[in-house]
Tab-separated table of C-alpha atoms and ligand atoms in Angstrom:
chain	number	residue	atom	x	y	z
A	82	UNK	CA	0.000	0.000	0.000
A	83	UNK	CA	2.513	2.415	0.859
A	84	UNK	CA	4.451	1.769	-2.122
A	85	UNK	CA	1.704	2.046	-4.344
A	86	UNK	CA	1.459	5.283	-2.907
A	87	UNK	CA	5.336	6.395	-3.268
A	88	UNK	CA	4.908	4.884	-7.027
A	89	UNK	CA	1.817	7.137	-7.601
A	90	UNK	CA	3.854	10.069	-5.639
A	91	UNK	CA	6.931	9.377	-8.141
A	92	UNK	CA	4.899	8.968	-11.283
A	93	UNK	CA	3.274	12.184	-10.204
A	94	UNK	CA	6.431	14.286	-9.889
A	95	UNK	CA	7.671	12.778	-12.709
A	96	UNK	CA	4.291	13.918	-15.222
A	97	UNK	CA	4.748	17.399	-13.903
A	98	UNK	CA	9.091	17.589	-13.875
A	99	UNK	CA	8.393	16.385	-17.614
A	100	UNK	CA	5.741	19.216	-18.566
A	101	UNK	CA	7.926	21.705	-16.737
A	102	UNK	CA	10.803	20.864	-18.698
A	103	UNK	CA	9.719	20.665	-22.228
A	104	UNK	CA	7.997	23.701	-21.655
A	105	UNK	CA	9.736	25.696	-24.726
A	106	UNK	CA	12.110	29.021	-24.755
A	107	UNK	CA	9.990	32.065	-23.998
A	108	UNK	CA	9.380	35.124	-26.609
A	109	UNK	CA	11.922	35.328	-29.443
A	110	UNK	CA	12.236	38.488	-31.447
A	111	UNK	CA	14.155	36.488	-34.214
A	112	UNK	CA	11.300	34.000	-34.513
A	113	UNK	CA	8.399	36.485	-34.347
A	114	UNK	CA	9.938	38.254	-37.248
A	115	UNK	CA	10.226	35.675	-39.477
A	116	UNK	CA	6.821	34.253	-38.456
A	117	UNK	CA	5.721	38.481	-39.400
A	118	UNK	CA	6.796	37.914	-43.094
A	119	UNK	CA	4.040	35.278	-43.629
A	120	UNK	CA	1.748	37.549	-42.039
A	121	UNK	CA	-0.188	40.083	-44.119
A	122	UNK	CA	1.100	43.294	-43.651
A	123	UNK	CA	-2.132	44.932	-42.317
A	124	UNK	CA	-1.889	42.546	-39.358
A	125	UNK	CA	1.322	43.101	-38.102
A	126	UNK	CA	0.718	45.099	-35.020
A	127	UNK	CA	-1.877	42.886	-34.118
A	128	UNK	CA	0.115	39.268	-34.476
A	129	UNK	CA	3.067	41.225	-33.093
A	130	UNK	CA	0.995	42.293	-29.361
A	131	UNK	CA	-0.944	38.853	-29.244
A	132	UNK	CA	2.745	37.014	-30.251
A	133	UNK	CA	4.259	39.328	-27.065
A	134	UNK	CA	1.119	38.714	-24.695
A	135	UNK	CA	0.838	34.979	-25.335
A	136	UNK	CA	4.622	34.354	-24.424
A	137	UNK	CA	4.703	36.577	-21.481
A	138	UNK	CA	1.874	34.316	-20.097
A	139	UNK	CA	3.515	31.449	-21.253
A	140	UNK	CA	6.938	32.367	-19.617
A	141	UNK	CA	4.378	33.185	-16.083
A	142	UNK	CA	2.562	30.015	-15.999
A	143	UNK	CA	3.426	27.307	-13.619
A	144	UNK	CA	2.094	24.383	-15.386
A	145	UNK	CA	0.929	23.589	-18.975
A	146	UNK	CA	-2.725	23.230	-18.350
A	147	UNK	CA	-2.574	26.587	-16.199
A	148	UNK	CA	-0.620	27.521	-19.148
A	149	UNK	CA	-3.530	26.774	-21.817
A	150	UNK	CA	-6.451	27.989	-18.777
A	151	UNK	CA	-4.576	31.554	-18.956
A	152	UNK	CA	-3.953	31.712	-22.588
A	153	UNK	CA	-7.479	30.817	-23.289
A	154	UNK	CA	-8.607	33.388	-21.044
A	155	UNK	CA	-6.726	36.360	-22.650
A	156	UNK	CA	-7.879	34.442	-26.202
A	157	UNK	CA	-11.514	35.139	-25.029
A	158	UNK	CA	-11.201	38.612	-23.781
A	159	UNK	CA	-9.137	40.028	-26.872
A	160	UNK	CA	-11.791	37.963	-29.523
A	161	UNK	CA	-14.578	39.155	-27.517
A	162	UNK	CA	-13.817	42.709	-28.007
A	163	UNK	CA	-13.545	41.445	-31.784
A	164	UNK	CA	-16.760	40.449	-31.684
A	165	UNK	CA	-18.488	43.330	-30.113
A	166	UNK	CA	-17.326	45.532	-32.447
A	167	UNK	CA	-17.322	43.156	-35.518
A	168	UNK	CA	-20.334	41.118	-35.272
A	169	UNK	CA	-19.680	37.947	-36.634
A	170	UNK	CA	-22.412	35.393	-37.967
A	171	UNK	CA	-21.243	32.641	-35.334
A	172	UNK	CA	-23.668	31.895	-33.008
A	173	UNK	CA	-25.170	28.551	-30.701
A	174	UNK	CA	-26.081	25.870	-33.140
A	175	UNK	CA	-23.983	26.595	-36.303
A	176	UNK	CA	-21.696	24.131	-36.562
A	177	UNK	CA	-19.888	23.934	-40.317
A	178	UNK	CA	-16.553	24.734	-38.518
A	179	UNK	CA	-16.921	21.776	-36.476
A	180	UNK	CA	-16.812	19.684	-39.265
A	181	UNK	CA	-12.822	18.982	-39.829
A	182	UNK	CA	-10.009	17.944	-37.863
A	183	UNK	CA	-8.741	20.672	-35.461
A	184	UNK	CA	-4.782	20.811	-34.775
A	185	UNK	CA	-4.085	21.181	-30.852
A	186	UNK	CA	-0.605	23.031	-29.099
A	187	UNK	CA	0.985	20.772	-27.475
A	188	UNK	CA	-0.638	21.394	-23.616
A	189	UNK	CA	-3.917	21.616	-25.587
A	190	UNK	CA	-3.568	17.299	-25.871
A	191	UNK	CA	-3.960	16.956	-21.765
A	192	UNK	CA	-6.758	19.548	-21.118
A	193	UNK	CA	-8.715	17.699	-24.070
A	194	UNK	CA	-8.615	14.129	-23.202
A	195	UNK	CA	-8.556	15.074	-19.073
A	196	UNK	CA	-11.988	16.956	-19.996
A	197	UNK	CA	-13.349	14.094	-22.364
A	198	UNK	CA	-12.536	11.427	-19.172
A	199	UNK	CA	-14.181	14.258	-16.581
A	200	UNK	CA	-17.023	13.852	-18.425
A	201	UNK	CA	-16.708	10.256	-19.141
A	202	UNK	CA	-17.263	10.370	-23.192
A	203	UNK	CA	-14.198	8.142	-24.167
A	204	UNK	CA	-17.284	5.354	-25.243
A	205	UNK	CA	-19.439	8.039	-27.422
A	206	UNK	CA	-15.951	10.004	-28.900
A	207	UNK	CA	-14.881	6.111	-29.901
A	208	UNK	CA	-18.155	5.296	-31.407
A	209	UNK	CA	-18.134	8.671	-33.342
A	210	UNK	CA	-15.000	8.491	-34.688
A	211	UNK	CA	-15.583	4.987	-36.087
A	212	UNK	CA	-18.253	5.801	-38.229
A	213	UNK	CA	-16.298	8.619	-40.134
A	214	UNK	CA	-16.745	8.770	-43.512
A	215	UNK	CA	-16.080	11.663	-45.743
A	216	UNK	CA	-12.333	12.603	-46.119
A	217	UNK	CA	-10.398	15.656	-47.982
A	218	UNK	CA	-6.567	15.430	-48.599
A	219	UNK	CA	-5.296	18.426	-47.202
A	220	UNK	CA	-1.845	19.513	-49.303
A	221	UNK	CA	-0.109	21.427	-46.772
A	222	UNK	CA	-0.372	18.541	-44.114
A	223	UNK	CA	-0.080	15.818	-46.916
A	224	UNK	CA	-2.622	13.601	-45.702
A	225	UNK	CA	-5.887	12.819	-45.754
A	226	UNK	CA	-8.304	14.881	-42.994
A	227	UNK	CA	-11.721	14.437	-42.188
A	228	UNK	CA	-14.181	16.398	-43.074
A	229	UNK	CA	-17.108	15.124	-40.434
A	230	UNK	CA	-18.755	16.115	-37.542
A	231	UNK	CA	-16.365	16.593	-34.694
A	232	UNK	CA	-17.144	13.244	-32.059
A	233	UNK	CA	-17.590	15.987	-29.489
A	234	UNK	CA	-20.485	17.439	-31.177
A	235	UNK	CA	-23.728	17.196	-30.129
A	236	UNK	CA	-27.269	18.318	-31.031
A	237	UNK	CA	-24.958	20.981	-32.691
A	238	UNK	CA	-23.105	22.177	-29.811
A	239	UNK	CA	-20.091	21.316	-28.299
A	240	UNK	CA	-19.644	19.001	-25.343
A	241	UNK	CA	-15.693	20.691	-23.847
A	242	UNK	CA	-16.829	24.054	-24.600
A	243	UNK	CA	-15.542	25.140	-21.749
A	244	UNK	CA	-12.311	23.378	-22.589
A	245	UNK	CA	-12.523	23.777	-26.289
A	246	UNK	CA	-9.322	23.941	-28.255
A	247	UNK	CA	-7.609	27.364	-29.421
A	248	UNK	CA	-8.453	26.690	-33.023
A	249	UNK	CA	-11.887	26.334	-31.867
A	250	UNK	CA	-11.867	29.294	-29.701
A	251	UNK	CA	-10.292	31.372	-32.709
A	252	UNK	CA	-12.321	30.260	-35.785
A	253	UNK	CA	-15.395	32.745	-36.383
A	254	UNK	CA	-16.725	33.819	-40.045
A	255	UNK	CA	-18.259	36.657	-41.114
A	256	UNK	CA	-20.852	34.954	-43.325
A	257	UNK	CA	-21.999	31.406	-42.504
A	258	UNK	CA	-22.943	30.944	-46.263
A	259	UNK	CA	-19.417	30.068	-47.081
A	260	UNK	CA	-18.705	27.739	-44.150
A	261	UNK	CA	-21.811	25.367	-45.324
A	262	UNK	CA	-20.871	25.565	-49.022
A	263	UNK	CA	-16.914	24.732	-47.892
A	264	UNK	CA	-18.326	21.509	-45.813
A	265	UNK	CA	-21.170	20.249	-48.740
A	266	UNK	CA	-18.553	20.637	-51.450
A	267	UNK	CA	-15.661	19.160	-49.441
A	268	UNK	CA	-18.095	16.147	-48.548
A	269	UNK	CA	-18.927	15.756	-52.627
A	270	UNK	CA	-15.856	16.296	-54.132
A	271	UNK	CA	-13.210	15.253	-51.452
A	272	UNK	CA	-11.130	18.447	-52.266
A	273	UNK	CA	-10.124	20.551	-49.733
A	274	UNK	CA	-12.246	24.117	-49.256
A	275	UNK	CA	-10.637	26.525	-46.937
A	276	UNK	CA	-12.851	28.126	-44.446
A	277	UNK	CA	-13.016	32.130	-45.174
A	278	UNK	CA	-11.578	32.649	-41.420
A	279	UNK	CA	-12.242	36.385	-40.085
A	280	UNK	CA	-8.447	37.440	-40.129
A	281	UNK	CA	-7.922	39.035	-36.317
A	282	UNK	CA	-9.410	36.192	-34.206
A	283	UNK	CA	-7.279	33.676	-36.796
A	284	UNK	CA	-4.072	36.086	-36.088
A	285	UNK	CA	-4.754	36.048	-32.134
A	286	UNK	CA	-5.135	31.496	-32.618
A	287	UNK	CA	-2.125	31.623	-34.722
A	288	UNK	CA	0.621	33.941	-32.627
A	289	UNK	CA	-1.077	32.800	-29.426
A	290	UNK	CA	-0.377	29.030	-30.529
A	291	UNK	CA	3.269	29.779	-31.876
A	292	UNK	CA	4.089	31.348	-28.803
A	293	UNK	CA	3.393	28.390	-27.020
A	294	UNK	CA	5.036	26.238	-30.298
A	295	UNK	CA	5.878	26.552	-33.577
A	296	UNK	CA	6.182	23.329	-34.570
A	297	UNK	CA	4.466	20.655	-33.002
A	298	UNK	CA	1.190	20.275	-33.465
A	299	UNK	CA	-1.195	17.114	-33.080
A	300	UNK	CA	-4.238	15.843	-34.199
A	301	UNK	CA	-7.065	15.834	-32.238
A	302	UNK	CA	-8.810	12.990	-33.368
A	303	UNK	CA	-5.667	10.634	-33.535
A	304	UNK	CA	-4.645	11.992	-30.034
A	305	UNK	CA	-8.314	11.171	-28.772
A	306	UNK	CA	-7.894	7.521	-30.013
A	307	UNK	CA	-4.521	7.043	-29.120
A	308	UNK	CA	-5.812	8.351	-25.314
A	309	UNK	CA	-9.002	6.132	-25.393
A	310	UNK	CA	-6.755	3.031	-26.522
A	311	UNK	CA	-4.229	4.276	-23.628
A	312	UNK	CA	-7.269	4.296	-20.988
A	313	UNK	CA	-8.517	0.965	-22.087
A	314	UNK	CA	-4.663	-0.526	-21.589
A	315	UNK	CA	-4.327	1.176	-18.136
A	316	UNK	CA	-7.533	-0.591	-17.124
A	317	UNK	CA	-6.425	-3.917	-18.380
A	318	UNK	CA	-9.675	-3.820	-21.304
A	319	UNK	CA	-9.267	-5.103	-24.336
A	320	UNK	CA	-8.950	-2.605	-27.284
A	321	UNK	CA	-11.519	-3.099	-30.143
A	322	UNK	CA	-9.202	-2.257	-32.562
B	645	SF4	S1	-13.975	20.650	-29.930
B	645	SF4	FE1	-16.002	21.616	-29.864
B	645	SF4	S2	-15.761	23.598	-30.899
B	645	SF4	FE2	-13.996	22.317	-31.457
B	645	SF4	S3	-14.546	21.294	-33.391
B	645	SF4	FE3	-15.136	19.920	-31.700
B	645	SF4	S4	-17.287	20.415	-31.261
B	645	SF4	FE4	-16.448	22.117	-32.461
């Protein structure tokens, strides 16, 4: 019993030594300006204060899911002044955006599947994702992607709002027109249609995800099977795959 409990202790201190340390270098002038010169012009000042912001809370954070809690907060509060003055045709039940695979930061992976066990959906997201059918090849990440309803969306909402990726949290369109017609012709033809992003909320996802990495990210959907197969192992269940 009490080494149970010193293993536990260990494994513990180990998880959070390992988040600690592979927390990446903190703000980089040399990086942000050559992530500027794929920027358009017109949004410079913007990416530039979101890019500074982001890694000063980055560089404060203690832990990597306080990390993405205080990044998401500051995501909120600079696209809801966005919004305000931009009204944007997002609102409860539209759900085209929710209909491809979303790329998570690296902290993003933990928050996501620690919210989908929370609320014990690892059964419903693994039943979802099975039945996908409709996939677009997607050049610049040179594989196929799905183009499907998310598995954590229901009755057209989201069940991890709360927790809800930054790509989710940044993605809002001007005209919902263009989101349906980029999901019904992706579906037909299998060709990839970009989403006509509103540009600021996409600049504050993009230099607030950088600044936590600018190179790896993951998946949702493979990360959410990979942790569902994980779960089933560390229960000693037998994987249907
Ligand atoms: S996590 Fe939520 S907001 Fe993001 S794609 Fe899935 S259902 Fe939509």
């Amino acid at each position: 019993m009490a080494s149970d409990r010193k293993e536990k202790r260990t494994r513990r201190q180990e998880r959070k030594k390992k988040e600690r340390t592979s927390r990446p270098a903190t703000y980089d002038s040399g990086v942000l300006e050559r992530l500027l010169a794929k920027v358009r012009p017109d949004m410079h000042d913007h990416y530039r204060m979101v890019y500074v912001e982001a890694s000063r809370i980055r560089a404060a954070a203690e832990s990597g899911s306080a990390l993405v809690d205080d990044l998401n907060g500051f995501i909120d509060k600079t696209c809801g002044d966005w919004e305000l003055r931009s009204r944007p045709a997002c609102k409860a039940g539209c759900d085209w955006c929710c209909h491809q695979d979303v790329l998570l930061a690296p902290f993003e992976r933990d928050v996501v599947v620690r919210e989908m066990r929370r609320l014990k959906l690892e059964d419903k997201v693994e039943a979802r994702l099975a039945e996908e059918k409709h996939f677009v090849w997607v050049p610049s990440e040179r594989k196929k992607m799905p183009i499907s309803p998310c598995p954590f969306l229901e009755d057209h909402r989201c069940l991890i709002y709360a927790k809800r990726p930054i790509a989710c949290r940044t993605q809002y369109s001007l005209d919902a027109m263009p989101c349906e017609r980029a999901v019904r012709s992706a579906m037909e033809s299998g060709t990839d249609v970009s989403y006509e992003r509103a540009v600021v909320p996409a600049a504050v996802g993009v230099a607030s995800r950088n600044a936590i990495d600018r190179k790896r990210r993951v998946s949702m959907r493979d990360e959410l099977r990979r942790a569902i197969k994980e779960g089933k192992r560390e229960r000693g269940g037998v994987s249907r795959e």
